[in-house]
Short mmCIF file of C-alpha atoms and ligand atoms in Angstrom, two decimals:
data_model
loop_
_atom_site.label_atom_id
_atom_site.label_comp_id
_atom_site.label_asym_id
_atom_site.label_seq_id
_atom_site.Cartn_x
_atom_site.Cartn_y
_atom_site.Cartn_z
CA MET A 2 0.00 0.00 0.00
CA MET A 3 2.69 2.39 1.17
CA GLN A 4 4.77 1.64 -1.89
CA ILE A 5 1.91 2.30 -4.23
CA ASN A 6 1.35 5.63 -2.54
CA ILE A 7 4.97 6.57 -2.96
CA ARG A 8 4.87 5.53 -6.55
CA ASN A 9 1.73 7.50 -7.03
CA SER A 10 3.21 10.62 -5.54
CA VAL A 11 6.34 10.23 -7.63
CA LEU A 12 4.09 9.96 -10.62
CA VAL A 13 2.05 12.96 -9.52
CA ILE A 14 5.19 15.01 -8.89
CA SER A 15 6.73 14.03 -12.17
CA LEU A 16 3.56 15.17 -13.90
CA LEU A 17 3.16 18.30 -11.80
CA ALA A 18 6.74 19.49 -12.06
CA PRO A 19 6.61 20.26 -15.78
CA LEU A 20 3.15 21.73 -15.27
CA ALA A 21 4.51 24.02 -12.54
CA VAL A 22 7.40 25.06 -14.76
CA PHE A 23 4.96 25.68 -17.59
CA LEU A 24 2.59 27.71 -15.41
CA GLY A 25 5.47 29.64 -13.86
CA GLU A 26 6.82 30.51 -17.26
CA ARG A 27 3.38 31.53 -18.54
CA ALA A 28 2.82 33.63 -15.41
CA CYS A 29 6.10 35.47 -16.08
CA ALA A 30 5.10 36.22 -19.64
CA LEU A 31 1.58 37.25 -18.70
CA SER A 32 2.69 39.34 -15.67
CA LEU A 33 3.63 42.08 -18.13
CA VAL A 34 -0.06 42.94 -18.27
CA TYR A 35 0.37 44.17 -14.68
CA LEU A 36 4.02 45.29 -14.64
CA ASN A 37 3.87 47.36 -17.82
CA ALA A 38 0.41 48.84 -17.39
CA PRO A 39 0.11 52.56 -18.19
CA GLY A 40 1.47 54.54 -15.26
CA ARG A 41 3.39 51.60 -13.80
CA MET A 42 5.79 50.75 -16.62
CA GLN A 43 9.40 51.83 -16.16
CA THR A 44 10.34 54.34 -18.87
CA TYR A 45 13.75 54.99 -20.42
CA ALA A 46 15.14 57.48 -22.91
CA ASN A 47 18.80 56.63 -23.05
CA PHE A 48 19.90 59.15 -25.71
CA THR A 49 20.73 62.84 -26.07
CA SER A 50 17.84 63.88 -28.27
CA HIS A 51 14.99 62.40 -30.26
CA GLU A 52 12.25 63.38 -32.65
CA ILE A 53 9.20 61.75 -34.19
CA LYS A 54 9.75 62.31 -37.87
CA PHE A 55 7.49 62.06 -40.93
CA ALA A 56 4.32 61.65 -38.85
CA SER A 57 2.19 63.19 -41.59
CA LYS A 58 3.84 61.19 -44.38
CA ILE A 59 4.16 57.55 -43.39
CA ARG A 60 2.53 55.18 -40.96
CA ASN A 61 2.56 51.51 -39.92
CA CYS A 62 6.20 50.97 -40.84
CA GLU A 63 6.85 47.63 -39.25
CA ASP A 64 10.31 47.20 -40.58
CA ALA A 65 13.44 49.28 -40.99
CA LEU A 66 16.85 48.20 -42.18
CA LEU A 67 20.06 50.19 -42.52
CA ILE A 68 22.52 50.38 -45.36
CA GLU A 69 25.25 52.09 -43.33
CA PRO A 70 27.78 52.74 -46.09
CA ARG A 71 25.17 54.97 -47.76
CA GLY A 72 23.56 56.38 -44.64
CA LEU A 73 20.25 55.00 -45.86
CA ALA A 74 17.36 53.34 -44.02
CA ILE A 75 14.90 51.24 -46.04
CA LEU A 76 11.35 51.10 -44.68
CA ALA A 77 8.24 49.09 -45.51
CA CYS A 78 5.04 50.86 -44.50
CA ASP A 79 1.54 49.46 -44.85
CA PRO A 80 -1.52 51.56 -43.93
CA GLY A 81 -3.56 48.55 -45.11
CA ARG A 82 -2.49 46.66 -41.96
CA GLU A 83 -5.30 48.53 -40.20
CA THR A 84 -7.88 46.47 -42.04
CA TRP A 85 -5.89 43.32 -42.80
CA ASN A 86 -3.42 41.91 -40.27
CA THR A 87 -2.64 38.23 -40.72
CA VAL A 88 -0.29 38.17 -37.70
CA MET A 89 -2.70 39.52 -35.10
CA GLY A 90 -5.74 38.09 -36.86
CA ASP A 91 -7.60 41.36 -37.50
CA PHE A 92 -9.63 41.28 -40.70
CA PHE A 93 -12.23 43.87 -41.67
CA ASP A 94 -14.47 43.33 -44.65
CA GLN A 95 -13.96 45.83 -47.38
CA ALA A 96 -15.21 46.11 -50.93
CA GLU A 97 -11.69 46.92 -52.12
CA PRO A 98 -8.39 46.18 -50.38
CA ASP A 99 -6.44 49.27 -49.29
CA ALA A 100 -3.74 50.66 -51.57
CA ASN A 101 -0.53 48.64 -51.59
CA ALA A 102 2.17 48.98 -48.95
CA GLU A 103 5.02 51.29 -49.97
CA LEU A 104 8.78 51.12 -49.63
CA TYR A 105 10.74 54.22 -48.61
CA ALA A 106 14.36 55.27 -48.27
CA TYR A 107 15.33 57.70 -45.50
CA ARG A 108 18.69 59.48 -45.73
CA TYR A 109 19.32 59.50 -42.02
CA ALA A 110 22.97 60.54 -42.21
CA GLU A 111 22.16 64.06 -43.43
CA PRO A 112 20.15 65.68 -40.64
CA SER A 113 20.31 69.08 -42.34
CA LEU A 114 18.21 67.89 -45.31
CA PRO A 115 14.61 69.10 -45.23
CA ASP A 116 12.12 66.28 -44.57
CA ALA A 117 10.80 66.46 -48.12
CA ASP A 118 14.25 65.50 -49.45
CA SER A 119 15.35 63.06 -46.79
CA LEU A 120 12.40 60.68 -47.22
CA VAL A 121 12.01 59.26 -50.73
CA ARG A 122 9.46 56.74 -51.95
CA ILE A 123 11.03 53.74 -53.67
CA GLU A 124 9.55 53.11 -57.11
CA VAL A 125 8.22 49.55 -57.43
CA ALA A 126 8.45 48.22 -61.00
CA GLY A 127 7.05 45.12 -62.65
CA PHE A 128 4.69 44.26 -59.83
CA ASP A 129 0.93 44.61 -60.09
CA SER A 130 -0.67 42.48 -57.40
CA GLU A 131 -1.45 43.16 -53.76
CA LEU A 132 1.46 44.02 -51.44
CA ARG A 133 0.91 43.68 -47.66
CA THR A 134 4.39 43.87 -46.18
CA ILE A 135 5.74 42.59 -42.90
CA GLY A 136 9.49 41.97 -42.90
CA ILE A 137 12.10 43.11 -45.39
CA GLU A 138 15.65 41.95 -45.86
CA TYR A 139 18.39 43.27 -48.14
CA HIS A 140 21.33 41.23 -49.42
CA GLU A 141 23.78 43.96 -50.35
CA PRO A 142 26.28 42.14 -52.60
CA SER A 143 23.51 41.08 -54.99
CA SER A 144 21.13 44.04 -54.45
CA THR A 145 18.42 41.54 -53.58
CA LEU A 146 15.47 42.74 -51.51
CA PHE A 147 13.21 40.10 -49.97
CA VAL A 148 9.78 41.25 -48.76
CA THR A 149 7.35 39.03 -46.84
CA ASN A 150 3.92 39.58 -48.33
CA HIS A 151 0.49 38.69 -46.85
CA PRO A 152 -2.01 39.51 -49.60
CA ARG A 153 -5.49 38.03 -49.87
CA GLN A 154 -4.15 35.46 -52.39
CA GLY A 155 -2.06 33.87 -49.61
CA PRO A 156 1.34 34.15 -47.95
CA ARG A 157 4.44 34.59 -50.08
CA ILE A 158 7.81 36.32 -50.35
CA GLU A 159 8.50 38.84 -53.09
CA GLN A 160 12.01 39.11 -54.45
CA PHE A 161 13.07 42.48 -55.89
CA TYR A 162 16.24 43.89 -57.41
CA LEU A 163 16.77 47.12 -55.48
CA ASP A 164 18.82 49.74 -57.30
CA LEU A 165 20.07 52.14 -54.63
CA GLU A 166 21.15 54.77 -57.17
CA THR A 167 17.71 55.23 -58.73
CA LEU A 168 15.77 53.91 -55.70
CA THR A 169 13.82 51.50 -57.87
CA ALA A 170 12.75 48.01 -56.77
CA THR A 171 12.19 45.78 -59.78
CA HIS A 172 10.21 42.64 -59.15
CA VAL A 173 12.19 39.47 -59.89
CA ARG A 174 9.88 36.68 -58.73
CA THR A 175 7.30 35.58 -56.21
CA LEU A 176 8.41 32.80 -53.88
CA SER A 177 5.75 30.55 -52.45
CA HIS A 178 6.00 27.12 -50.89
CA PRO A 179 3.83 24.95 -48.61
CA LEU A 180 6.34 25.60 -45.80
CA ILE A 181 6.02 29.39 -46.16
CA THR A 182 2.76 29.78 -44.21
CA THR A 183 3.07 32.91 -42.05
CA PRO A 184 6.35 34.42 -43.24
CA ASN A 185 7.46 37.12 -40.85
CA SER A 186 11.17 37.91 -40.84
CA ILE A 187 13.91 36.94 -43.22
CA VAL A 188 17.65 36.74 -42.91
CA ALA A 189 19.47 36.30 -46.22
CA LEU A 190 22.46 33.96 -46.21
CA SER A 191 23.20 34.64 -49.88
CA ALA A 192 21.34 35.90 -52.96
CA SER A 193 19.73 32.49 -53.34
CA ASP A 194 19.15 31.18 -49.83
CA PHE A 195 17.62 32.58 -46.69
CA LEU A 196 16.01 31.74 -43.36
CA VAL A 197 12.43 32.76 -42.71
CA THR A 198 10.27 32.55 -39.56
CA ASN A 199 6.63 31.39 -39.63
CA GLN A 200 5.27 32.77 -36.39
CA HIS A 201 2.19 30.55 -36.08
CA TYR A 202 1.27 27.00 -36.94
CA PHE A 203 -2.45 27.71 -36.52
CA THR A 204 -2.67 30.73 -38.79
CA ALA A 205 -5.36 33.28 -38.03
CA ARG A 206 -6.73 32.98 -41.56
CA ASP A 207 -6.96 29.22 -41.94
CA TYR A 208 -7.83 27.89 -38.49
CA PRO A 209 -10.54 28.59 -35.89
CA ARG A 210 -9.77 31.67 -33.81
CA LEU A 211 -9.58 29.50 -30.68
CA LEU A 212 -6.62 27.47 -31.97
CA TRP A 213 -4.82 30.62 -32.99
CA ALA A 214 -5.41 32.09 -29.52
CA PHE A 215 -4.37 28.83 -27.86
CA GLU A 216 -1.06 28.95 -29.71
CA SER A 217 -0.56 32.67 -29.01
CA TYR A 218 -1.18 32.47 -25.25
CA LEU A 219 0.01 28.99 -24.24
CA ALA A 220 3.14 29.21 -26.41
CA PRO A 221 3.67 25.60 -27.52
CA PRO A 222 6.74 25.21 -29.77
CA LEU A 223 4.82 25.03 -33.05
CA GLY A 224 6.15 27.96 -35.11
CA SER A 225 8.92 27.16 -37.56
CA ILE A 226 12.22 28.45 -38.83
CA VAL A 227 12.53 27.44 -42.46
CA HIS A 228 15.57 27.42 -44.68
CA VAL A 229 14.81 28.13 -48.34
CA ARG A 230 17.14 27.64 -51.27
CA ILE A 231 16.24 29.06 -54.68
CA SER A 232 17.62 26.85 -57.43
CA GLU A 233 18.74 28.02 -60.87
CA ASP A 234 15.40 27.17 -62.44
CA SER A 235 13.62 29.17 -59.71
CA THR A 236 12.19 26.16 -57.89
CA LEU A 237 12.38 26.23 -54.11
CA ASP A 238 13.95 23.67 -51.84
CA ALA A 239 12.71 24.34 -48.31
CA ALA A 240 13.00 22.56 -44.96
CA VAL A 241 12.00 23.26 -41.38
CA ILE A 242 15.26 23.51 -39.42
CA ALA A 243 13.79 24.34 -35.98
CA ARG A 244 10.49 24.71 -34.17
CA GLN A 245 9.82 27.08 -31.29
CA ALA A 246 7.07 29.25 -29.84
CA TYR A 247 6.19 32.35 -31.88
CA PRO A 248 9.39 32.81 -33.89
CA ASN A 249 9.36 36.44 -34.94
CA GLY A 250 12.46 38.58 -35.64
CA ILE A 251 15.55 36.73 -36.84
CA ALA A 252 19.12 38.01 -37.16
CA LEU A 253 22.61 36.60 -37.58
CA LEU A 254 24.84 37.80 -34.75
CA ASN A 255 27.97 36.46 -36.37
CA GLY A 256 28.98 33.56 -38.61
CA THR A 257 27.93 30.96 -36.05
CA THR A 258 25.16 32.46 -33.93
CA LEU A 259 21.56 33.07 -34.95
CA ALA A 260 19.12 35.02 -32.76
CA VAL A 261 15.37 34.40 -33.00
CA ALA A 262 12.71 36.20 -30.96
CA ALA A 263 10.15 33.99 -29.18
CA THR A 264 7.57 36.74 -28.80
CA ASN A 265 5.08 35.13 -26.44
CA LYS A 266 7.83 33.79 -24.13
CA ARG A 267 9.57 37.16 -23.47
CA LEU A 268 12.74 35.52 -24.78
CA VAL A 269 15.24 35.74 -27.58
CA TYR A 270 16.75 32.35 -28.37
CA LEU A 271 20.35 32.02 -29.47
CA TYR A 272 21.15 29.07 -31.73
CA SER A 273 24.42 27.93 -33.16
CA ILE A 274 24.06 27.53 -36.90
CA SER A 275 26.15 25.03 -38.74
CA ASN A 276 26.45 24.53 -42.42
CA THR A 277 27.98 21.17 -42.75
CA GLU A 278 28.02 21.44 -46.51
CA ARG A 279 24.54 20.01 -46.66
CA THR A 280 21.59 21.48 -48.52
CA HIS A 281 20.11 22.95 -45.34
CA PRO A 282 21.98 24.23 -42.28
CA SER A 283 21.11 22.91 -38.84
CA LEU A 284 20.37 24.81 -35.64
CA LYS A 285 21.26 23.95 -32.08
CA PHE A 286 19.73 25.81 -29.17
CA GLU A 287 22.42 27.47 -27.00
CA SER A 288 20.88 29.98 -24.61
CA SER A 289 18.22 32.63 -24.26
CA ILE A 290 17.88 36.30 -23.33
CA TRP A 291 15.12 37.32 -20.93
CA LEU A 292 13.29 40.62 -21.54
CA PRO A 293 10.82 42.94 -19.81
CA PHE A 294 8.65 43.03 -22.98
CA LEU A 295 7.51 40.75 -25.83
CA PRO A 296 10.26 40.89 -28.45
CA ASP A 297 9.25 41.53 -32.06
CA ASN A 298 12.00 42.30 -34.53
CA LEU A 299 15.76 41.95 -34.17
CA SER A 300 18.70 43.59 -35.88
CA VAL A 301 22.44 43.68 -35.41
CA SER A 302 24.34 46.97 -35.32
CA LYS A 303 27.36 46.81 -37.59
CA GLY A 304 30.11 48.36 -35.48
CA GLY A 305 29.89 46.69 -32.08
CA GLY A 306 27.80 43.75 -33.23
CA ALA A 307 25.16 44.41 -30.55
CA LEU A 308 21.79 42.71 -30.90
CA LEU A 309 18.98 45.27 -31.07
CA ILE A 310 15.56 44.15 -29.88
CA ALA A 311 12.26 45.99 -30.23
CA GLY A 312 8.94 44.80 -28.92
CA HIS A 313 5.68 45.19 -27.13
CA PRO A 314 5.59 45.82 -23.36
CA HIS A 315 1.81 45.73 -22.87
CA LEU A 316 -0.33 43.51 -25.08
CA PRO A 317 -3.84 44.62 -23.99
CA SER A 318 -3.03 48.23 -24.94
CA LEU A 319 -1.45 47.13 -28.21
CA ASN A 320 -4.50 45.07 -29.17
CA ALA A 321 -6.91 47.90 -28.46
CA PHE A 322 -4.63 50.43 -30.16
CA ALA A 323 -4.24 48.22 -33.25
CA ARG A 324 -8.00 47.80 -33.64
CA SER A 325 -8.64 51.51 -33.15
CA ARG A 326 -6.24 52.62 -35.92
CA ARG A 327 -8.71 51.70 -38.65
CA VAL A 328 -10.83 54.53 -37.29
CA CYS A 329 -8.25 56.92 -35.81
CA HIS A 330 -5.92 57.01 -38.82
CA ARG A 331 -8.74 57.57 -41.34
CA PRO A 332 -10.36 61.01 -41.20
CA ASP A 333 -13.48 59.87 -43.12
CA VAL A 334 -14.12 56.91 -40.80
CA LEU A 335 -13.33 59.06 -37.75
CA THR A 336 -15.93 61.65 -38.76
CA ASP A 337 -18.55 58.92 -39.20
CA GLY A 338 -17.75 57.59 -35.72
CA GLY A 339 -18.88 60.77 -33.94
CA GLN A 340 -18.09 61.63 -30.30
CA HIS A 341 -17.44 58.04 -29.30
CA ALA A 342 -14.71 57.62 -31.92
CA LEU A 343 -13.14 60.98 -31.09
CA LYS A 344 -12.92 60.04 -27.43
CA MET A 345 -11.46 56.61 -28.17
CA CYS A 346 -8.82 58.08 -30.46
CA ALA A 347 -7.86 60.73 -27.92
CA THR A 348 -7.18 58.14 -25.22
CA ALA A 349 -5.90 54.98 -26.97
CA GLY A 350 -2.17 54.43 -26.58
CA ALA A 351 0.37 51.63 -26.99
CA ALA A 352 3.80 51.38 -25.48
CA SER A 353 7.18 50.79 -27.12
CA TRP A 354 10.36 49.24 -25.83
CA ALA A 355 13.76 49.01 -27.54
CA SER A 356 16.86 47.47 -25.99
CA GLU A 357 20.32 46.30 -26.90
CA TRP A 358 22.12 43.14 -25.87
CA THR A 359 25.81 42.26 -25.91
CA PRO A 360 27.42 39.22 -24.28
CA GLU A 361 29.60 41.61 -22.19
CA HIS A 362 26.89 43.93 -20.85
CA GLY A 363 23.71 41.91 -21.15
CA VAL A 364 20.50 43.86 -21.83
CA ARG A 365 20.63 47.68 -21.82
CA HIS A 366 17.55 49.74 -22.45
CA ILE A 367 17.44 52.48 -25.07
CA TYR A 368 13.81 53.59 -25.10
CA SER A 369 10.63 52.60 -23.38
CA GLY A 370 7.53 54.73 -23.18
CA TRP A 371 4.15 55.69 -24.57
CA GLU A 372 5.04 58.78 -26.60
CA TYR A 373 5.85 56.69 -29.68
CA PRO A 374 3.58 53.63 -29.99
CA SER A 375 3.88 49.97 -30.96
CA SER A 376 7.61 49.56 -31.66
CA ALA A 377 8.30 46.62 -33.95
CA SER A 378 11.87 47.26 -35.14
CA VAL A 379 14.92 49.14 -33.92
CA VAL A 380 18.10 49.80 -35.89
CA ARG A 381 21.22 51.73 -34.94
CA ASP A 382 24.22 53.18 -36.72
CA PRO A 383 26.74 53.45 -33.86
CA GLU A 384 29.33 55.31 -35.94
CA ARG A 385 26.98 58.16 -36.80
CA GLY A 386 25.22 57.92 -33.44
CA VAL A 387 21.73 57.60 -34.96
CA GLY A 388 18.99 55.11 -34.17
CA ILE A 389 15.49 54.52 -35.53
CA VAL A 390 12.46 52.83 -33.98
CA ALA A 391 9.62 51.82 -36.32
CA GLY A 392 6.11 51.15 -34.98
CA LEU A 393 3.67 48.59 -36.31
CA TYR A 394 0.75 51.03 -36.00
CA ALA A 395 2.58 54.34 -35.50
CA ARG A 396 2.61 57.53 -37.48
CA GLY A 397 6.17 58.32 -38.53
CA LEU A 398 9.40 57.03 -36.98
CA LEU A 399 11.17 57.71 -33.71
CA VAL A 400 14.68 58.86 -34.58
CA TRP A 401 17.24 59.39 -31.83
CA TRP A 402 20.77 60.80 -31.63
CA ASP A 403 23.20 59.38 -29.04
C1 NAG B 30 13.33 42.21 -38.96
O1 NAG B 30 14.64 42.58 -39.30
C2 NAG B 30 15.34 41.73 -40.16
C3 NAG B 30 16.71 42.28 -40.35
O2 NAG B 30 17.39 42.39 -39.15
C4 NAG B 30 14.57 41.55 -41.43
O3 NAG B 30 15.23 40.68 -42.28
C5 NAG B 30 13.18 41.06 -41.12
O4 NAG B 30 12.46 40.83 -42.27
C6 NAG B 30 12.47 41.99 -40.18
N1 NAG B 30 11.16 41.51 -39.86
C7 NAG B 30 10.13 42.21 -39.41
C8 NAG B 30 8.87 41.49 -39.20
O5 NAG B 30 10.18 43.37 -39.19
C1 NAG B 31 29.08 34.77 -31.85
O1 NAG B 31 28.24 35.34 -30.86
C2 NAG B 31 28.03 34.49 -29.74
C3 NAG B 31 27.03 35.20 -28.83
O2 NAG B 31 27.45 36.47 -28.51
C4 NAG B 31 29.36 34.22 -29.03
O3 NAG B 31 29.14 33.37 -27.95
C5 NAG B 31 30.32 33.58 -30.04
O4 NAG B 31 31.57 33.42 -29.44
C6 NAG B 31 30.45 34.44 -31.27
N1 NAG B 31 31.24 33.72 -32.26
C7 NAG B 31 32.18 34.30 -32.99
C8 NAG B 31 32.86 33.41 -33.97
O5 NAG B 31 32.46 35.47 -32.88
C1 NAG B 32 22.24 53.64 -21.24
O1 NAG B 32 23.29 53.52 -22.19
C2 NAG B 32 24.59 53.44 -21.63
C3 NAG B 32 25.59 53.40 -22.76
O2 NAG B 32 25.25 52.44 -23.72
C4 NAG B 32 24.70 52.23 -20.71
O3 NAG B 32 25.94 52.21 -20.07
C5 NAG B 32 23.58 52.24 -19.67
O4 NAG B 32 23.60 51.05 -18.93
C6 NAG B 32 22.23 52.41 -20.34
N1 NAG B 32 21.17 52.53 -19.33
C7 NAG B 32 20.24 51.59 -19.16
C8 NAG B 32 19.21 51.92 -18.13
O5 NAG B 32 20.17 50.53 -19.76
#
């Protein structure tokens, strides 16, 4: 009898222990709802000066990347995300989709240029279907620009040839594959192979809302990191090389270390990446970085090789803010909404958080606050002392000077 009891309790403990770890981990991730609530969240502004630029010209720029030698930032901005967001699962019926997302170049190294000259729209050539951008990636040696696209026709990646002299992006091909389901961020390894994250297994478009929510909040390791090789005849050879919870931003820290955000776990995972001369590289989990916010996109600053992490400190505010933009960013809809809409738009806010990590110093915070909303990406040119934060649902960009 006694023995059975002991066995039973061993069994119970061995079942409960992982459950306790799981619940503890979930509690840590979900505690941000309390810790980062408006008024309670710790704020930082670790720079000399800052400005919110181009607020009347661009909005919803989820991604920014730097081409340091030219002092150029490339941006992808999609006002249409207000009515069609495949990541957060917000879809509003419309007779006609919104106008396509646009690409921009910002000459950040010449602060004396007037705004009208420092922000230039990139001409898109040879492309006439819907463009709903999320992540962008530029492979400099081959002038290849990869853009993750979430149009109504289904998820895909658009490949462009980006001429930096004329600022023209010429469409080369559309890449689609059964393993490219919710393409989010891309890191190019060469002109013809790249890694891409699929942040959900149960996509908001194809599965019941409950499954999507289950995956978002319980964080099972179902999202994938896929390696794609484009062969000479344009066919794709793709393979899942790792699975984890909510893989979002992805960046190569150096030749052997890959960083991938696990948004709903408050972690950035570091993997060692090996290319043992096989078709697809392999990943091995090494360690993780713990954050006071939900990490979205990652980038690496050229000089010091620091990992830059932007993300979302307070999800309830972000969700409400995201849904309200369809009204607040559109004067015609706002007018129709009357007093109620005006009040909502005057009070809705979403926080931002941008930090930097190095193995020597750990995590250091650059900006956190409510003045600029919904940070999704942060990039930094340490030599020129300039940084940019881009917000998923923000007007303009936050630009800071060290
Ligand atoms: C995040 O940044 C990387 C470059 O560091 C880029 O390749 C990727 O597409 C971006 N993704 C998003 C969702 O912003
Ligand atoms: C790459 O970065 C990781 C993480 O900072 C570090 O542990 C590793 O030593 C670096 N490798 C090289 C070759 O620099
Ligand atoms: C602000 O930046 C400096 C220089 O990078 C760093 O030493 C400091 O720790 C940062 N402060 C915070 C609060 O992270």
